[in-house]
């Protein structure tokens, strides 16, 4: 039997806002603990290498859960499933600061990541199912907040909780908001019946193969650079067996009578363009957010509370920009493909400004780049989601929501892997080149003396000690320059990626129109 769709009113709005809040709580739980990892590791006496697994395990189960969520909420009902997962995520945060070792904390974070990953697909379905056609694009804009507003707010929240309340609240900050979200969902969403008969055709093989496959591939992306990619037996085995299992999973999904998502959607030009663009756009947004934070932390030594204004410049205007872009895209006279292309141009301009990066930059120099992202992020994310969802019918919603959200999670993993790999390699390249030039041309200016050693000459009567300190200062300058040049290289590459996506989305997808209620037919006389 079809589920009940209530008349649109205040109660429905409260339920939808509660679901939106639950997804933001899940995002805060992810980004606050990720940005505050160094503080958490120091407070819990965990090494850096062990601490990287806290993020990896959480993200692996978070992304894997997104692929399988639609089947379960169609079985247990959106109402019950969303309340249970939101409550579970909050309850698991209570013992997190008191875990006795890394292994137990990783197990807890795995279950918490799974619960948090179940919520974004539910939000997409709620917005598409319960909102009237005339404002459905605004629901897509609300869902887009989880990709633009939430991630940029993670760093300021981490700074606030750690500096002013205490490191325990990096875990506990989700509890009061989750309780409010559960209350709003319980009041506003309809109580659909259970459909336990769906277990008769449950896709057991797909779950048993797909879950470890997705987890393995995510672990490869997050741990690959730290373990030196395929020079590591762990990464090699995870990539080979995880990739093979994922291929088997896709074949199973193509022929199973009760799939988790339909591979056949990829035959549509709009689905191809929008899903490929979604991964790329979210990866670009993630990189553009990570670059200023990395520079300010490594070169300027900023704490999160000092970097927070840079992130807030992007986060807070999204509360205005997202509804504004949704209103523009909701007009049938506006082609969302050109809005998307304009957004990519804004991101390309932001990346172009980033190529001017020097070691003399401070926090204020990044504001122009961040302001361009204020316009570029919603102008790209909302049209991409429109292209992915509005070309399908209501019955296709659960199948496309799992696919979209899994790729949305993979985009963050891809951005992390690209940033780690490219930054390390470009930094090493520039470091080698700078030292090579110094070795080749260092004797040319010997007559002018060593300015570093001249400044340090009065700090110690021991000439050997002064020479050692001068060498350390010199290598510090080389490190700063190589990091800055590596980050500028990433900015330069992003320019061409953004322009390529702008052209792709103008040419490949077909135009979609914002939905409208069917016109009432005149009565027959």
Short mmCIF file of N, CA and C in Angstrom, two decimals, residues 410-497:
data_model
loop_
_atom_site.label_atom_id
_atom_site.label_comp_id
_atom_site.label_asym_id
_atom_site.label_seq_id
_atom_site.Cartn_x
_atom_site.Cartn_y
_atom_site.Cartn_z
N UNK A 410 31.21 9.92 -1.03
CA UNK A 410 32.46 9.58 -1.71
C UNK A 410 33.20 10.82 -2.18
N UNK A 411 32.46 11.89 -2.50
CA UNK A 411 33.11 13.12 -2.94
C UNK A 411 34.03 13.66 -1.85
N UNK A 412 33.59 13.59 -0.59
CA UNK A 412 34.45 14.05 0.50
C UNK A 412 35.69 13.18 0.62
N UNK A 413 35.52 11.86 0.44
CA UNK A 413 36.67 10.97 0.50
C UNK A 413 37.63 11.23 -0.65
N UNK A 414 37.08 11.46 -1.84
CA UNK A 414 37.93 11.76 -3.01
C UNK A 414 38.68 13.07 -2.78
N UNK A 415 38.00 14.09 -2.26
CA UNK A 415 38.66 15.38 -1.99
C UNK A 415 39.79 15.19 -0.99
N UNK A 416 39.55 14.40 0.05
CA UNK A 416 40.59 14.15 1.06
C UNK A 416 41.79 13.47 0.43
N UNK A 417 41.54 12.44 -0.39
CA UNK A 417 42.64 11.70 -1.01
C UNK A 417 43.42 12.57 -1.98
N UNK A 418 42.72 13.35 -2.80
CA UNK A 418 43.39 14.22 -3.76
C UNK A 418 44.23 15.27 -3.04
N UNK A 419 43.66 15.87 -2.01
CA UNK A 419 44.38 16.91 -1.29
C UNK A 419 45.64 16.36 -0.63
N UNK A 420 45.50 15.21 0.03
CA UNK A 420 46.67 14.63 0.71
C UNK A 420 47.76 14.24 -0.29
N UNK A 421 47.37 13.59 -1.39
CA UNK A 421 48.36 13.12 -2.35
C UNK A 421 49.02 14.28 -3.10
N UNK A 422 48.21 15.20 -3.62
CA UNK A 422 48.77 16.29 -4.43
C UNK A 422 49.60 17.23 -3.57
N UNK A 423 49.11 17.55 -2.37
CA UNK A 423 49.86 18.46 -1.49
C UNK A 423 51.24 17.89 -1.16
N UNK A 424 51.27 16.62 -0.80
CA UNK A 424 52.56 16.01 -0.44
C UNK A 424 53.51 15.98 -1.63
N UNK A 425 53.02 15.58 -2.79
CA UNK A 425 53.90 15.46 -3.96
C UNK A 425 54.37 16.83 -4.47
N UNK A 426 53.48 17.80 -4.52
CA UNK A 426 53.89 19.11 -5.00
C UNK A 426 54.81 19.80 -3.98
N UNK A 427 54.56 19.58 -2.70
CA UNK A 427 55.47 20.14 -1.70
C UNK A 427 56.87 19.53 -1.83
N UNK A 428 56.94 18.21 -2.01
CA UNK A 428 58.24 17.56 -2.19
C UNK A 428 58.93 18.06 -3.46
N UNK A 429 58.17 18.22 -4.54
CA UNK A 429 58.76 18.69 -5.80
C UNK A 429 59.36 20.08 -5.62
N UNK A 430 58.58 21.00 -5.05
CA UNK A 430 59.07 22.37 -4.90
C UNK A 430 60.21 22.43 -3.90
N UNK A 431 60.17 21.62 -2.87
CA UNK A 431 61.28 21.59 -1.91
C UNK A 431 62.58 21.16 -2.58
N UNK A 432 62.50 20.10 -3.39
CA UNK A 432 63.68 19.62 -4.10
C UNK A 432 64.20 20.68 -5.07
N UNK A 433 63.29 21.34 -5.80
CA UNK A 433 63.71 22.35 -6.76
C UNK A 433 64.34 23.56 -6.08
N UNK A 434 63.77 23.99 -4.96
CA UNK A 434 64.34 25.13 -4.25
C UNK A 434 65.73 24.80 -3.70
N UNK A 435 65.88 23.63 -3.12
CA UNK A 435 67.19 23.23 -2.61
C UNK A 435 68.19 23.04 -3.75
N UNK A 436 67.72 22.54 -4.89
CA UNK A 436 68.60 22.37 -6.03
C UNK A 436 69.10 23.72 -6.55
N UNK A 437 68.20 24.69 -6.64
CA UNK A 437 68.62 26.03 -7.07
C UNK A 437 69.58 26.66 -6.06
N UNK A 438 69.32 26.42 -4.79
CA UNK A 438 70.22 26.97 -3.76
C UNK A 438 71.59 26.34 -3.87
N UNK A 439 71.61 25.02 -4.09
CA UNK A 439 72.91 24.37 -4.21
C UNK A 439 73.67 24.81 -5.45
N UNK A 440 72.94 25.07 -6.55
CA UNK A 440 73.60 25.46 -7.80
C UNK A 440 74.05 26.91 -7.80
N UNK A 441 73.28 27.76 -7.12
CA UNK A 441 73.55 29.20 -7.21
C UNK A 441 73.95 29.83 -5.88
N UNK A 442 74.09 29.00 -4.84
CA UNK A 442 74.37 29.56 -3.52
C UNK A 442 75.70 30.29 -3.44
N UNK A 443 76.70 29.81 -4.18
CA UNK A 443 78.02 30.44 -4.11
C UNK A 443 78.06 31.77 -4.84
N UNK A 444 77.08 32.07 -5.68
CA UNK A 444 77.09 33.30 -6.47
C UNK A 444 77.02 34.53 -5.57
N UNK A 445 76.28 34.42 -4.48
CA UNK A 445 76.06 35.57 -3.60
C UNK A 445 76.84 35.47 -2.30
N UNK A 446 77.87 34.64 -2.28
CA UNK A 446 78.62 34.47 -1.04
C UNK A 446 79.26 35.78 -0.58
N UNK A 447 79.62 36.63 -1.51
CA UNK A 447 80.27 37.88 -1.13
C UNK A 447 79.37 38.81 -0.33
N UNK A 448 78.07 38.64 -0.46
CA UNK A 448 77.12 39.47 0.28
C UNK A 448 76.88 38.97 1.69
N UNK A 449 77.40 37.78 2.02
CA UNK A 449 77.21 37.23 3.35
C UNK A 449 75.89 36.49 3.47
N UNK A 450 75.69 35.85 4.62
CA UNK A 450 74.48 35.09 4.92
C UNK A 450 73.59 35.94 5.81
N UNK A 451 72.48 36.48 5.29
CA UNK A 451 71.66 37.38 6.12
C UNK A 451 71.06 36.68 7.34
N UNK A 452 70.74 35.40 7.22
CA UNK A 452 70.17 34.69 8.37
C UNK A 452 71.21 34.58 9.48
N UNK A 453 72.43 34.19 9.11
CA UNK A 453 73.47 34.02 10.11
C UNK A 453 73.88 35.36 10.71
N UNK A 454 73.83 36.42 9.92
CA UNK A 454 74.15 37.75 10.44
C UNK A 454 73.15 38.18 11.52
N UNK A 455 71.86 37.86 11.32
CA UNK A 455 70.85 38.23 12.31
C UNK A 455 70.95 37.40 13.57
N UNK A 456 71.42 36.17 13.44
CA UNK A 456 71.52 35.29 14.61
C UNK A 456 72.88 35.35 15.29
N UNK A 457 73.80 36.14 14.75
CA UNK A 457 75.17 36.14 15.27
C UNK A 457 75.23 36.58 16.73
N UNK A 458 74.37 37.51 17.12
CA UNK A 458 74.41 38.00 18.49
C UNK A 458 73.65 37.16 19.49
N UNK A 459 73.04 36.06 19.07
CA UNK A 459 72.23 35.25 19.99
C UNK A 459 73.05 34.26 20.80
N UNK A 460 74.29 33.96 20.36
CA UNK A 460 75.11 32.95 21.07
C UNK A 460 76.57 33.18 20.74
N UNK A 461 77.46 33.00 21.71
CA UNK A 461 78.91 33.12 21.42
C UNK A 461 79.47 31.91 20.68
N UNK A 462 78.68 30.82 20.63
CA UNK A 462 79.13 29.59 19.98
C UNK A 462 78.81 29.67 18.48
N UNK A 463 79.84 29.75 17.63
CA UNK A 463 79.63 29.88 16.19
C UNK A 463 78.93 28.65 15.62
N UNK A 464 79.26 27.47 16.14
CA UNK A 464 78.61 26.25 15.65
C UNK A 464 77.12 26.24 15.96
N UNK A 465 76.76 26.71 17.15
CA UNK A 465 75.34 26.78 17.53
C UNK A 465 74.59 27.76 16.63
N UNK A 466 75.23 28.90 16.33
CA UNK A 466 74.61 29.89 15.45
C UNK A 466 74.42 29.31 14.05
N UNK A 467 75.42 28.59 13.54
CA UNK A 467 75.32 27.99 12.21
C UNK A 467 74.20 26.95 12.16
N UNK A 468 74.06 26.17 13.23
CA UNK A 468 72.98 25.17 13.28
C UNK A 468 71.61 25.84 13.27
N UNK A 469 71.46 26.90 14.07
CA UNK A 469 70.17 27.61 14.09
C UNK A 469 69.88 28.28 12.76
N UNK A 470 70.91 28.82 12.10
CA UNK A 470 70.71 29.44 10.79
C UNK A 470 70.24 28.42 9.77
N UNK A 471 70.79 27.20 9.83
CA UNK A 471 70.36 26.15 8.92
C UNK A 471 68.90 25.77 9.16
N UNK A 472 68.49 25.71 10.43
CA UNK A 472 67.10 25.39 10.75
C UNK A 472 66.16 26.48 10.23
N UNK A 473 66.56 27.74 10.40
CA UNK A 473 65.72 28.84 9.89
C UNK A 473 65.62 28.76 8.37
N UNK A 474 66.73 28.46 7.70
CA UNK A 474 66.72 28.34 6.25
C UNK A 474 65.76 27.25 5.79
N UNK A 475 65.79 26.08 6.44
CA UNK A 475 64.90 24.99 6.06
C UNK A 475 63.44 25.33 6.38
N UNK A 476 63.22 26.16 7.41
CA UNK A 476 61.85 26.62 7.69
C UNK A 476 61.33 27.47 6.54
N UNK A 477 62.18 28.35 6.02
CA UNK A 477 61.78 29.16 4.87
C UNK A 477 61.50 28.29 3.64
N UNK A 478 62.34 27.29 3.42
CA UNK A 478 62.14 26.39 2.28
C UNK A 478 60.82 25.64 2.43
N UNK A 479 60.53 25.18 3.65
CA UNK A 479 59.26 24.46 3.89
C UNK A 479 58.07 25.36 3.63
N UNK A 480 58.13 26.59 4.12
CA UNK A 480 57.03 27.51 3.90
C UNK A 480 56.80 27.76 2.41
N UNK A 481 57.88 28.02 1.70
CA UNK A 481 57.75 28.29 0.27
C UNK A 481 57.22 27.08 -0.48
N UNK A 482 57.68 25.88 -0.14
CA UNK A 482 57.24 24.69 -0.86
C UNK A 482 55.77 24.39 -0.57
N UNK A 483 55.32 24.60 0.66
CA UNK A 483 53.91 24.41 0.99
C UNK A 483 53.04 25.40 0.23
N UNK A 484 53.45 26.67 0.23
CA UNK A 484 52.68 27.70 -0.47
C UNK A 484 52.61 27.42 -1.96
N UNK A 485 53.72 27.04 -2.56
CA UNK A 485 53.72 26.74 -3.99
C UNK A 485 52.86 25.51 -4.30
N UNK A 486 52.89 24.51 -3.40
CA UNK A 486 52.04 23.34 -3.59
C UNK A 486 50.56 23.67 -3.53
N UNK A 487 50.16 24.52 -2.56
CA UNK A 487 48.76 24.93 -2.46
C UNK A 487 48.35 25.78 -3.67
N UNK A 488 49.26 26.63 -4.14
CA UNK A 488 48.95 27.44 -5.34
C UNK A 488 48.78 26.55 -6.57
N UNK A 489 49.54 25.46 -6.64
CA UNK A 489 49.37 24.51 -7.75
C UNK A 489 47.97 23.90 -7.75
N UNK A 490 47.47 23.58 -6.55
CA UNK A 490 46.12 23.01 -6.45
C UNK A 490 45.08 24.04 -6.91
N UNK A 491 45.25 25.28 -6.47
CA UNK A 491 44.35 26.33 -6.93
C UNK A 491 44.37 26.43 -8.46
N UNK A 492 45.56 26.37 -9.05
CA UNK A 492 45.67 26.48 -10.51
C UNK A 492 44.96 25.32 -11.21
N UNK A 493 45.12 24.12 -10.69
CA UNK A 493 44.43 22.97 -11.29
C UNK A 493 42.92 23.07 -11.18
N UNK A 494 42.44 23.63 -10.05
CA UNK A 494 40.99 23.75 -9.85
C UNK A 494 40.36 24.71 -10.86
N UNK A 495 41.11 25.70 -11.34
CA UNK A 495 40.55 26.62 -12.34
C UNK A 495 40.05 25.83 -13.54
N UNK A 496 40.89 24.95 -14.08
CA UNK A 496 40.54 24.22 -15.30
C UNK A 496 39.50 23.14 -15.03
N UNK A 497 39.51 22.56 -13.85
CA UNK A 497 38.47 21.59 -13.51
C UNK A 497 37.10 22.28 -13.46
#
